[in-house]
Coordinates of C-alpha atoms in Angstrom, one line a residue:
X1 CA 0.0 0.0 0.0
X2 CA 1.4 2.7 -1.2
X3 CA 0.8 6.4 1.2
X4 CA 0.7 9.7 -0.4
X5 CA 2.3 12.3 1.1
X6 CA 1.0 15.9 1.1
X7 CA 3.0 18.5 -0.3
X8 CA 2.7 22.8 -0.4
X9 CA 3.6 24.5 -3.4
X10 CA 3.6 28.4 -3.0
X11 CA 3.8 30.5 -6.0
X12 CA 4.7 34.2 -6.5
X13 CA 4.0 36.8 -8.9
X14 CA 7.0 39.3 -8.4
X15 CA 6.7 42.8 -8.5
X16 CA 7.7 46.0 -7.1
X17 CA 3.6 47.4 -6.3
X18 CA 1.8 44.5 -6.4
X19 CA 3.7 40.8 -5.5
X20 CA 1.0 37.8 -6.0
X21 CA 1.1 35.0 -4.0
X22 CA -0.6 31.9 -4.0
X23 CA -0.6 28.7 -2.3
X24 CA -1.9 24.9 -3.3
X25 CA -1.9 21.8 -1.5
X26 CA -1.0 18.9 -3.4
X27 CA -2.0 15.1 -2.1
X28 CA -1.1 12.5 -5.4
X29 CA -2.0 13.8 -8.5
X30 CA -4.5 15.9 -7.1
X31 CA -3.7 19.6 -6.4
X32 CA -6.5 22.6 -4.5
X33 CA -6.2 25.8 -3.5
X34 CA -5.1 26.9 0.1
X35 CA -5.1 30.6 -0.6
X36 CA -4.1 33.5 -2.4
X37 CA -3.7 37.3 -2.4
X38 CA -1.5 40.0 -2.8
X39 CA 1.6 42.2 -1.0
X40 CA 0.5 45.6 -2.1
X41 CA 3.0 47.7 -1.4
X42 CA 1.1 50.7 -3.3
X43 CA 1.1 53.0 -0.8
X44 CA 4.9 52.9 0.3
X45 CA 6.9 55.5 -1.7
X46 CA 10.4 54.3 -0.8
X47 CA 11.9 51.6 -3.0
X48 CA 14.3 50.0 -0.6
X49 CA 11.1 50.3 2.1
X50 CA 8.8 47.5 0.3
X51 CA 12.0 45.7 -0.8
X52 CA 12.0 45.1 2.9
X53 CA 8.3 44.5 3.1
X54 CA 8.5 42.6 0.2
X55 CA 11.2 40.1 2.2
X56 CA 9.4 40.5 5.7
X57 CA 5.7 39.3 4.0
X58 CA 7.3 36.6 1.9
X59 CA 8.8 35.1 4.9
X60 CA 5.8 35.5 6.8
X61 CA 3.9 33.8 4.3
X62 CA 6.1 30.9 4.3
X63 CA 6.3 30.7 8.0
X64 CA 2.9 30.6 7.9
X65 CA 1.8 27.7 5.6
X66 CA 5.1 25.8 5.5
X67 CA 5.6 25.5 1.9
X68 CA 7.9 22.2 0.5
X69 CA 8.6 24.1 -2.6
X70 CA 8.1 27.5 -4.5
X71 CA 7.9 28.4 -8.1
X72 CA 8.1 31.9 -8.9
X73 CA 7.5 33.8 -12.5
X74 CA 10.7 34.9 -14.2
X75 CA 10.6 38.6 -15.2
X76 CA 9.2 39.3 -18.9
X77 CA 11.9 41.1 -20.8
X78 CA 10.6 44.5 -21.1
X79 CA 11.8 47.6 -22.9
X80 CA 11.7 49.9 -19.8
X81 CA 15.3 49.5 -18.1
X82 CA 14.1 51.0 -15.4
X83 CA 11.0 48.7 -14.7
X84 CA 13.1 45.8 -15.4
X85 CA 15.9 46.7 -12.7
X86 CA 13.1 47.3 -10.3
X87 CA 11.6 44.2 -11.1
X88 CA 14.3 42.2 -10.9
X89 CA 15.1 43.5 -7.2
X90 CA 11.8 42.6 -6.3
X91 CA 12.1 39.3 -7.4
X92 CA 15.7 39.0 -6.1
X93 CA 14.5 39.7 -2.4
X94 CA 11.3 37.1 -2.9
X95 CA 14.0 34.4 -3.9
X96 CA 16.3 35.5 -0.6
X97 CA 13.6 34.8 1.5
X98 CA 12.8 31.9 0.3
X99 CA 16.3 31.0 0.3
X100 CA 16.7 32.6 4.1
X101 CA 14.2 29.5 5.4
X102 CA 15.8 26.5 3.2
X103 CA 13.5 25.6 0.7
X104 CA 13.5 24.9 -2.8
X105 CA 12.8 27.4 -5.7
X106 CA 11.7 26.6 -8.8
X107 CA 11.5 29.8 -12.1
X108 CA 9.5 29.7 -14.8
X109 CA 8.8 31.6 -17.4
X110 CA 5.1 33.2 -18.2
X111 CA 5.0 31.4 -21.5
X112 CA 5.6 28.5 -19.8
X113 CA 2.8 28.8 -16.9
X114 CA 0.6 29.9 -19.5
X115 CA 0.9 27.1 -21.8
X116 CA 1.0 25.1 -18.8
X117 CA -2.4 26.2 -17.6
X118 CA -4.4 27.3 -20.9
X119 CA -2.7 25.7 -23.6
X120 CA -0.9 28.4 -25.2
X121 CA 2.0 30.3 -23.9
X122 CA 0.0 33.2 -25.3
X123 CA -3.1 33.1 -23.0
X124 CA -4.2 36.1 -21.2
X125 CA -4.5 36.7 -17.8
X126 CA -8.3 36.4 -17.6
X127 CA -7.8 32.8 -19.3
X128 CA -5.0 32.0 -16.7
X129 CA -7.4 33.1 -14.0
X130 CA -10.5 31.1 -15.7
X131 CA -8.8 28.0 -16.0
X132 CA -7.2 28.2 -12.2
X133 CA -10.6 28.5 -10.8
X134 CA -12.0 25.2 -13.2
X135 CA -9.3 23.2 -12.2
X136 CA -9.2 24.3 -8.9
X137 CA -12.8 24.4 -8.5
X138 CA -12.5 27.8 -6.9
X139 CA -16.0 30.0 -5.9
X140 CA -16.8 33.1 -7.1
X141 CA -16.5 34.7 -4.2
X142 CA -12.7 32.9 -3.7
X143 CA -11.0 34.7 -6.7
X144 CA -8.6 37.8 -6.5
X145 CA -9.7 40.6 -8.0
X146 CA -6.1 41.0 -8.9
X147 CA -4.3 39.1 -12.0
X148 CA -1.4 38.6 -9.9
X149 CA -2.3 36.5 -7.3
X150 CA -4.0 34.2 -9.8
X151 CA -0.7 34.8 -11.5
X152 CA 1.3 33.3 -8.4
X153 CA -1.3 30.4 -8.5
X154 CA -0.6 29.7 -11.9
X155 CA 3.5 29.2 -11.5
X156 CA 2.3 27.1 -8.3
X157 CA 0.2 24.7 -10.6
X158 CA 2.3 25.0 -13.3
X159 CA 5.1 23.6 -10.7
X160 CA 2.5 20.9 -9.8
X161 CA 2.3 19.9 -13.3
X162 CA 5.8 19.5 -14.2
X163 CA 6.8 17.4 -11.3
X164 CA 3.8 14.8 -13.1
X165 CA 5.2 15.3 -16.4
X166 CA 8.3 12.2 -17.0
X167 CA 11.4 14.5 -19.0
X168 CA 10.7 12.6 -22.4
X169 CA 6.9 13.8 -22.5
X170 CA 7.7 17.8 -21.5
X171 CA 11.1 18.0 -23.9
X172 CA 9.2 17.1 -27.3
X173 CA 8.2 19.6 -29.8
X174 CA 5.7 17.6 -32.2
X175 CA 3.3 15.0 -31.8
X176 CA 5.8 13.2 -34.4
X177 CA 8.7 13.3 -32.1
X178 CA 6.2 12.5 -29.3
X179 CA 5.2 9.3 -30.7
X180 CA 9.0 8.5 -31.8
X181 CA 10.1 8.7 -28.5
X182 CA 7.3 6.7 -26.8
X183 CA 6.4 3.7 -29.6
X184 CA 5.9 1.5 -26.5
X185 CA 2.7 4.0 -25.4
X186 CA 1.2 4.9 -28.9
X187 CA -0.3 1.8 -30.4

């Protein structure tokens, strides 16, 4: 007999306003949401103020809900220096306190969640945030008003999804090469 063991996956959303967080609880193959929300930061004015609060609310997060793993959302290479240097620190920080309490990080990039969790790296937010709440059979009254924590979700399913994924299924780019490398599966 074999016993599944349970397993937290939080996922972040980096950024320097608004950080998205989200957390899912994962028991075999099947995976539901423990919570999400946001770090808004909105109202601080000082950059190296919610770089610290950014640090201080990640780490309470984790102490809170004990996570075995985290996933977080590479930046998207923008064309604002600027906004990508800022982004990057907020990021950076998210990953140190992660880091600061031992556990296991995990990037990926948004064309990946969002393949990942609509079926094309090129799915909008709202079909990110529509898909989380079918899958994860989330109310209504459940969802985020903001994109970013169903962002955070999204990188902590799409985490979830690529442990379940064997290396020779994930690294294929055709249904040809697919079938090719598995002629014991495909009858």
């Amino acid at each position: 007999m074999t016993i599944e063991t349970e397993k937290i996956i939080m996922g972040i959303d980096p950024g320097t306003n608004v950080m998205g967080y989200g957390i899912i609880k994962v028991l075999g193959k099947k995976a539901e949401m423990v919570t999400m929300g946001v770090i808004d930061m909105r109202k601080v004015s000082d950059t190296y103020l919610k770089l610290g609060r950014i640090f201080e609310r990640v780490t309470g997060i984790i102490d809170s809900f004990h996570p075995d793993e985290v996933a977080i959302e590479a930046p998207f290479f923008g064309k604002n220096v600027q906004s990508m240097l800022k982004l990057g620190r907020a990021q950076g920080v998210a990953i140190a306190a992660v880091i600061h309490r031992d556990i296991p990080i995990h990037e990926y990039a948004p064309t990946k969640i969002k393949l990942a969790i609509t079926g094309s790296g090129s799915g909008s937010k709202e079909q990110v945030a529509g898909m989380l709440q079918r899958m994860l059979n989330i109310k209504d009254e459940e969802m985020s008003k903001f994109f970013d924590a169903t962002d955070a979700l999204g990188a902590a399913y799409c985490h979830f999804i690529q442990q379940g994924r064997p290396a020779s299924q994930s690294s294929v780019k055709s249904w040809k090469e697919f079938i090719n490398k598995n002629k014991e599966r495909v009858k």
